mmCIF file of C-alpha atoms in Angstrom:
data_model
loop_
_atom_site.group_PDB
_atom_site.id
_atom_site.type_symbol
_atom_site.label_atom_id
_atom_site.label_comp_id
_atom_site.label_asym_id
_atom_site.label_seq_id
_atom_site.Cartn_x
_atom_site.Cartn_y
_atom_site.Cartn_z
ATOM 1 C CA MET A 1 31.329 -82.446 -44.545
ATOM 2 C CA GLY A 2 34.260 -84.049 -46.576
ATOM 3 C CA LYS A 3 37.476 -85.457 -45.278
ATOM 4 C CA HIS A 4 39.541 -82.738 -43.538
ATOM 5 C CA THR A 5 42.415 -81.345 -45.463
ATOM 6 C CA ARG A 6 45.073 -78.840 -44.514
ATOM 7 C CA ARG A 7 45.437 -76.043 -46.533
ATOM 8 C CA GLU A 8 49.026 -75.302 -47.420
ATOM 9 C CA GLY A 9 48.713 -71.624 -47.865
ATOM 10 C CA THR A 10 50.206 -69.412 -50.738
ATOM 11 C CA ILE A 11 53.691 -68.933 -49.723
ATOM 12 C CA ASP A 12 55.839 -68.138 -52.833
ATOM 13 C CA TYR A 13 59.470 -69.347 -51.962
ATOM 14 C CA SER A 14 60.979 -66.879 -54.453
ATOM 15 C CA GLU A 15 64.534 -65.339 -54.145
ATOM 16 C CA GLU A 16 62.545 -61.955 -52.749
ATOM 17 C CA TYR A 17 60.923 -63.922 -50.111
ATOM 18 C CA LYS A 18 64.064 -65.621 -49.001
ATOM 19 C CA GLN A 19 66.058 -62.369 -48.767
ATOM 20 C CA PHE A 20 63.236 -60.923 -46.755
ATOM 21 C CA MET A 21 63.028 -63.701 -44.398
ATOM 22 C CA ASP A 22 66.909 -63.671 -44.014
ATOM 23 C CA ARG A 23 66.558 -59.935 -43.080
ATOM 24 C CA LEU A 24 63.592 -60.638 -40.766
ATOM 25 C CA ASP A 25 65.569 -63.470 -39.254
ATOM 26 C CA ALA A 26 68.610 -61.551 -38.749
ATOM 27 C CA PHE A 27 66.558 -58.563 -37.021
ATOM 28 C CA HIS A 28 65.045 -60.768 -34.517
ATOM 29 C CA ARG A 29 68.325 -62.625 -33.638
ATOM 30 C CA LYS A 30 69.893 -59.037 -32.905
ATOM 31 C CA HIS A 31 67.063 -58.153 -30.692
ATOM 32 C CA GLY A 32 66.734 -61.461 -28.903
ATOM 33 C CA THR A 33 63.075 -61.921 -30.104
ATOM 34 C CA VAL A 34 61.400 -65.131 -31.269
ATOM 35 C CA LEU A 35 60.547 -65.401 -35.144
ATOM 36 C CA ASN A 36 57.723 -67.584 -36.273
ATOM 37 C CA ARG A 37 58.603 -67.856 -39.716
ATOM 38 C CA GLU A 38 55.459 -69.567 -41.174
ATOM 39 C CA PRO A 39 52.419 -68.866 -38.626
ATOM 40 C CA VAL A 40 49.254 -70.572 -39.229
ATOM 41 C CA LEU A 41 45.928 -68.824 -39.595
ATOM 42 C CA GLY A 42 42.831 -70.752 -40.622
ATOM 43 C CA SER A 43 45.000 -73.807 -41.222
ATOM 44 C CA GLN A 44 46.931 -71.736 -43.881
ATOM 45 C CA ARG A 45 50.615 -71.030 -43.537
ATOM 46 C CA LEU A 46 51.037 -67.361 -43.672
ATOM 47 C CA ASP A 47 53.369 -65.559 -46.011
ATOM 48 C CA LEU A 48 55.191 -63.016 -43.855
ATOM 49 C CA LEU A 49 56.265 -61.170 -46.830
ATOM 50 C CA LYS A 50 52.896 -60.701 -48.323
ATOM 51 C CA VAL A 51 51.515 -59.826 -44.998
ATOM 52 C CA TYR A 52 54.039 -57.216 -44.640
ATOM 53 C CA LYS A 53 53.776 -55.747 -48.050
ATOM 54 C CA LEU A 54 49.973 -55.406 -47.631
ATOM 55 C CA VAL A 55 50.313 -53.614 -44.192
ATOM 56 C CA THR A 56 53.077 -51.185 -45.281
ATOM 57 C CA ALA A 57 50.987 -50.453 -48.384
ATOM 58 C CA HIS A 58 48.109 -49.283 -46.199
ATOM 59 C CA GLY A 59 50.656 -46.983 -44.137
ATOM 60 C CA GLY A 60 51.991 -49.469 -41.600
ATOM 61 C CA CYS A 61 50.662 -51.126 -38.186
ATOM 62 C CA GLU A 62 49.802 -48.087 -36.459
ATOM 63 C CA LYS A 63 47.821 -46.694 -39.205
ATOM 64 C CA VAL A 64 45.997 -49.866 -40.071
ATOM 65 C CA THR A 65 45.044 -50.271 -36.230
ATOM 66 C CA GLN A 66 43.771 -46.728 -36.015
ATOM 67 C CA GLU A 67 41.461 -46.938 -39.206
ATOM 68 C CA ARG A 68 40.330 -50.433 -37.915
ATOM 69 C CA GLY A 69 41.586 -52.067 -41.135
ATOM 70 C CA TRP A 70 43.046 -55.453 -40.137
ATOM 71 C CA LYS A 71 39.909 -57.324 -41.532
ATOM 72 C CA LYS A 72 40.838 -55.656 -44.958
ATOM 73 C CA ILE A 73 44.189 -57.384 -44.624
ATOM 74 C CA THR A 74 42.936 -60.583 -44.214
ATOM 75 C CA LEU A 75 40.784 -60.426 -47.496
ATOM 76 C CA PRO A 76 43.484 -61.737 -50.011
ATOM 77 C CA PHE A 77 44.061 -64.722 -48.181
ATOM 78 C CA ASN A 78 40.522 -66.005 -48.775
ATOM 79 C CA PHE A 79 40.205 -67.714 -45.164
ATOM 80 C CA PRO A 80 37.157 -69.852 -44.564
ATOM 81 C CA PRO A 81 33.871 -68.484 -43.078
ATOM 82 C CA THR A 82 34.638 -70.423 -39.801
ATOM 83 C CA CYS A 83 37.608 -68.454 -39.192
ATOM 84 C CA THR A 84 35.766 -65.604 -37.452
ATOM 85 C CA ASN A 85 38.930 -64.005 -35.576
ATOM 86 C CA SER A 86 41.126 -63.841 -38.677
ATOM 87 C CA ALA A 87 41.418 -60.227 -38.260
ATOM 88 C CA TYR A 88 42.446 -60.309 -34.441
ATOM 89 C CA VAL A 89 45.017 -63.154 -35.210
ATOM 90 C CA MET A 90 46.522 -61.434 -38.039
ATOM 91 C CA LYS A 91 46.982 -58.371 -36.042
ATOM 92 C CA SER A 92 48.634 -60.479 -33.355
ATOM 93 C CA VAL A 93 50.977 -62.351 -35.792
ATOM 94 C CA TYR A 94 51.954 -58.886 -37.368
ATOM 95 C CA VAL A 95 52.602 -57.177 -34.075
ATOM 96 C CA LYS A 96 54.852 -60.333 -32.879
ATOM 97 C CA ASN A 97 56.960 -60.936 -35.843
ATOM 98 C CA LEU A 98 56.835 -57.693 -37.875
ATOM 99 C CA GLU A 99 55.991 -54.582 -36.038
ATOM 100 C CA LEU A 100 59.335 -53.700 -34.740
ATOM 101 C CA PHE A 101 61.111 -54.659 -37.883
ATOM 102 C CA GLU A 102 58.430 -52.412 -39.901
ATOM 103 C CA GLN A 103 59.985 -49.451 -37.589
ATOM 104 C CA GLU A 104 63.587 -50.091 -38.697
ATOM 105 C CA ASP A 105 63.124 -51.344 -42.310
ATOM 106 C CA PHE A 106 59.984 -49.350 -43.614
ATOM 107 C CA PHE A 107 60.143 -46.163 -41.583
ATOM 108 C CA GLY A 108 63.920 -46.135 -41.038
ATOM 109 C CA ARG A 109 63.800 -45.890 -37.292
ATOM 110 C CA GLU A 110 66.333 -46.680 -34.936
ATOM 111 C CA VAL A 111 64.794 -50.024 -32.765
ATOM 112 C CA PRO A 112 66.752 -50.279 -29.227
ATOM 113 C CA VAL A 113 67.794 -53.890 -28.591
ATOM 114 C CA ASN A 114 65.588 -55.396 -25.942
ATOM 115 C CA GLN A 115 67.581 -57.269 -23.490
ATOM 116 C CA HIS A 116 64.574 -58.091 -21.377
ATOM 117 C CA ASP A 117 61.909 -59.668 -23.719
ATOM 118 C CA PRO A 118 59.163 -61.370 -21.862
ATOM 119 C CA PRO A 119 59.168 -65.216 -21.871
ATOM 120 C CA GLU A 120 57.514 -67.107 -24.832
ATOM 121 C CA SER A 121 55.742 -69.512 -22.597
ATOM 122 C CA ASN A 122 55.800 -70.711 -18.826
ATOM 123 C CA ILE A 123 54.362 -73.639 -16.731
ATOM 124 C CA THR A 124 53.184 -73.812 -13.089
ATOM 125 C CA ARG A 125 51.285 -76.358 -11.252
ATOM 126 C CA SER A 126 49.030 -76.119 -8.137
ATOM 127 C CA ARG A 127 50.444 -76.443 -4.707
ATOM 128 C CA GLU A 128 48.724 -77.406 -1.614
ATOM 129 C CA GLY A 129 48.820 -74.749 1.322
ATOM 130 C CA GLU A 130 46.523 -72.373 3.141
ATOM 131 C CA SER A 131 44.734 -69.643 1.497
ATOM 132 C CA MET A 132 44.598 -66.453 3.629
ATOM 133 C CA GLN A 133 43.053 -63.665 1.684
ATOM 134 C CA GLN A 134 40.644 -61.465 3.608
ATOM 135 C CA GLU A 135 37.645 -59.383 2.210
ATOM 136 C CA THR A 136 38.208 -60.593 -1.018
ATOM 137 C CA PHE A 137 37.028 -63.578 -3.657
ATOM 138 C CA ARG A 138 39.448 -66.546 -2.975
ATOM 139 C CA PRO A 139 39.063 -68.744 -6.209
ATOM 140 C CA PRO A 140 40.489 -67.529 -9.268
ATOM 141 C CA TYR A 141 38.959 -64.554 -10.381
ATOM 142 C CA PHE A 142 37.130 -63.947 -13.625
ATOM 143 C CA HIS A 143 39.680 -62.534 -16.120
ATOM 144 C CA ARG A 144 41.138 -62.357 -19.691
ATOM 145 C CA ASN A 145 44.778 -63.379 -20.491
ATOM 146 C CA CYS A 146 47.026 -61.930 -23.297
ATOM 147 C CA MET A 147 48.514 -65.280 -23.306
ATOM 148 C CA ALA A 148 46.870 -68.359 -24.378
ATOM 149 C CA GLU A 149 46.150 -70.601 -21.364
ATOM 150 C CA PHE A 150 46.243 -74.499 -21.422
ATOM 151 C CA MET A 151 45.274 -76.176 -18.081
ATOM 152 C CA GLY A 152 45.235 -79.871 -17.304
ATOM 153 C CA LEU A 153 44.249 -82.027 -14.115
ATOM 154 C CA ILE A 154 46.455 -85.227 -13.369
ATOM 155 C CA TYR A 155 44.388 -86.196 -10.251
ATOM 156 C CA GLY A 156 41.983 -85.109 -7.767
ATOM 157 C CA SER A 157 39.793 -81.890 -8.322
ATOM 158 C CA TYR A 158 40.213 -78.556 -9.214
ATOM 159 C CA GLU A 159 38.850 -76.017 -6.838
ATOM 160 C CA ALA A 160 37.560 -73.386 -9.225
ATOM 161 C CA LYS A 161 35.372 -76.107 -11.404
ATOM 162 C CA GLN A 162 32.937 -78.471 -9.560
ATOM 163 C CA GLY A 163 32.043 -80.442 -12.418
ATOM 164 C CA GLY A 164 33.217 -81.664 -15.623
ATOM 165 C CA PHE A 165 37.062 -81.103 -15.013
ATOM 166 C CA VAL A 166 38.013 -84.654 -14.206
ATOM 167 C CA PRO A 167 41.360 -85.989 -13.883
ATOM 168 C CA GLY A 168 43.118 -86.410 -17.573
ATOM 169 C CA GLY A 169 40.997 -83.436 -18.982
ATOM 170 C CA ALA A 170 42.121 -80.050 -19.931
ATOM 171 C CA SER A 171 40.817 -76.817 -20.902
ATOM 172 C CA LEU A 172 42.051 -74.258 -23.358
ATOM 173 C CA HIS A 173 41.349 -70.600 -22.928
ATOM 174 C CA SER A 174 42.817 -68.550 -26.088
ATOM 175 C CA MET A 175 43.983 -64.895 -25.782
ATOM 176 C CA MET A 176 41.483 -62.505 -24.354
ATOM 177 C CA THR A 177 38.738 -65.310 -23.775
ATOM 178 C CA PRO A 178 37.097 -64.803 -20.588
ATOM 179 C CA HIS A 179 36.815 -67.234 -17.963
ATOM 180 C CA GLY A 180 36.614 -68.070 -14.323
ATOM 181 C CA PRO A 181 34.940 -70.219 -11.575
ATOM 182 C CA ASP A 182 31.815 -71.875 -12.175
ATOM 183 C CA ALA A 183 28.345 -70.963 -10.727
ATOM 184 C CA ALA A 184 28.479 -73.700 -8.004
ATOM 185 C CA THR A 185 32.126 -72.628 -7.070
ATOM 186 C CA PHE A 186 31.008 -68.842 -6.951
ATOM 187 C CA ASP A 187 28.009 -69.530 -4.759
ATOM 188 C CA LYS A 188 30.348 -71.796 -2.209
ATOM 189 C CA ALA A 189 32.906 -68.982 -2.155
ATOM 190 C CA THR A 190 30.629 -66.088 -1.449
ATOM 191 C CA VAL A 191 29.171 -67.803 1.564
ATOM 192 C CA ALA A 192 32.244 -69.201 3.029
ATOM 193 C CA GLU A 193 33.593 -68.270 6.378
ATOM 194 C CA LEU A 194 36.864 -65.889 5.788
ATOM 195 C CA LYS A 195 39.151 -67.924 7.743
ATOM 196 C CA PRO A 196 42.447 -69.728 6.690
ATOM 197 C CA GLN A 197 41.566 -72.493 4.227
ATOM 198 C CA TYR A 198 43.756 -75.495 3.241
ATOM 199 C CA ILE A 199 43.541 -75.914 -0.509
ATOM 200 C CA ALA A 200 44.687 -78.042 -3.299
ATOM 201 C CA ALA A 201 45.265 -81.206 -1.070
ATOM 202 C CA GLY A 202 45.062 -84.427 -2.692
ATOM 203 C CA THR A 203 45.061 -82.936 -6.233
ATOM 204 C CA GLN A 204 47.558 -81.973 -9.055
ATOM 205 C CA ALA A 205 46.712 -79.258 -11.900
ATOM 206 C CA PHE A 206 48.907 -77.687 -14.132
ATOM 207 C CA MET A 207 48.789 -74.669 -16.431
ATOM 208 C CA PHE A 208 50.938 -73.961 -19.466
ATOM 209 C CA GLU A 209 50.930 -70.345 -20.773
ATOM 210 C CA SER A 210 52.162 -68.867 -24.189
ATOM 211 C CA SER A 211 52.210 -65.607 -25.862
ATOM 212 C CA LEU A 212 51.812 -67.764 -29.212
ATOM 213 C CA GLN A 213 48.345 -68.663 -30.265
ATOM 214 C CA LEU A 214 47.624 -72.496 -29.664
ATOM 215 C CA GLN A 215 45.650 -74.435 -32.466
ATOM 216 C CA PRO A 216 44.036 -77.535 -31.493
ATOM 217 C CA THR A 217 44.277 -80.218 -33.972
ATOM 218 C CA HIS A 218 41.323 -81.359 -36.254
ATOM 219 C CA TRP A 219 41.314 -84.759 -34.379
ATOM 220 C CA ALA A 220 41.015 -83.051 -30.881
ATOM 221 C CA ILE A 221 38.049 -81.043 -31.991
ATOM 222 C CA LYS A 222 36.095 -83.226 -34.594
ATOM 223 C CA GLU A 223 37.336 -86.823 -34.009
ATOM 224 C CA SER A 224 38.299 -87.412 -30.432
ATOM 225 C CA GLY A 225 34.781 -87.487 -29.162
ATOM 226 C CA LYS A 226 36.312 -86.096 -26.046
ATOM 227 C CA VAL A 227 35.210 -82.219 -26.248
ATOM 228 C CA GLN A 228 32.827 -80.910 -23.525
ATOM 229 C CA GLN A 229 30.103 -79.515 -25.507
ATOM 230 C CA ASP A 230 28.250 -78.224 -22.665
ATOM 231 C CA TYR A 231 31.179 -76.390 -21.301
ATOM 232 C CA TYR A 232 29.588 -72.832 -21.656
ATOM 233 C CA LYS A 233 26.735 -73.959 -19.043
ATOM 234 C CA ALA A 234 29.041 -73.821 -16.150
ATOM 235 C CA TRP A 235 28.260 -70.085 -15.956
ATOM 236 C CA GLN A 236 24.689 -70.222 -16.765
ATOM 237 C CA GLY A 237 23.797 -69.999 -13.141
ATOM 238 C CA LEU A 238 25.698 -66.785 -12.423
ATOM 239 C CA LYS A 239 23.398 -63.940 -11.095
ATOM 240 C CA SER A 240 24.259 -60.178 -11.239
ATOM 241 C CA ASN A 241 25.379 -59.277 -7.572
ATOM 242 C CA PHE A 242 26.530 -55.848 -8.493
ATOM 243 C CA ASN A 243 25.858 -53.466 -5.727
ATOM 244 C CA PRO A 244 26.500 -49.766 -6.754
ATOM 245 C CA ASN A 245 26.404 -48.790 -3.100
ATOM 246 C CA TRP A 246 28.717 -51.277 -1.601
ATOM 247 C CA LYS A 247 31.611 -49.891 0.216
ATOM 248 C CA PRO A 248 34.882 -52.101 1.994
ATOM 249 C CA LYS A 249 34.664 -52.072 5.592
ATOM 250 C CA ALA A 250 36.489 -49.447 7.424
#
């Protein structure tokens, strides 16, 4: 591998581009939404005018989605082979920045002003206290998020991961990446007596979520030497416990 270089993309800062971005920016300010003017995909800054022209030339966002054509939309950008989720990210970029604008600008439909737009990001921290659930699985369950989830541990230990997640460490689960407790935590929780348990004592974890895609730096992934290469092994010991005849207690 040669020295890492960041691709600057192929944005043509023409007068047409500037006028388009001014219209797009005005639309987002009118609707109280956030515009990412130069989203990054495959280390390239995306030209939103170019993306918009490609999608509308194929009939718009809804039609491209129905025909599963987002991969075709990415082809003119020549993303590297390592960018395996380019179609998914391209669709996410379009939906967030251009889909509503398309309805008004391309189709001529009235788009109501949204006064209750969901937050772009939020942050929370663990709080010690009693876990009181009954007849259910107590640690954080296996799930996927529509937001990118960055979690860190300041001190102590995290209840859903018995090993590998040390103070000063962090994890990043991008949008729709499945994750949950490791095998050791699962085994421990399934045999634990269902009585109130005091949790998160002597520990401090935090979680930052965002509807924007979070992109680790090249240094973090390739040069820091801090990436846990065997992270996936946390779930290797999980066994299937599905019982089609199980019913909750009356």
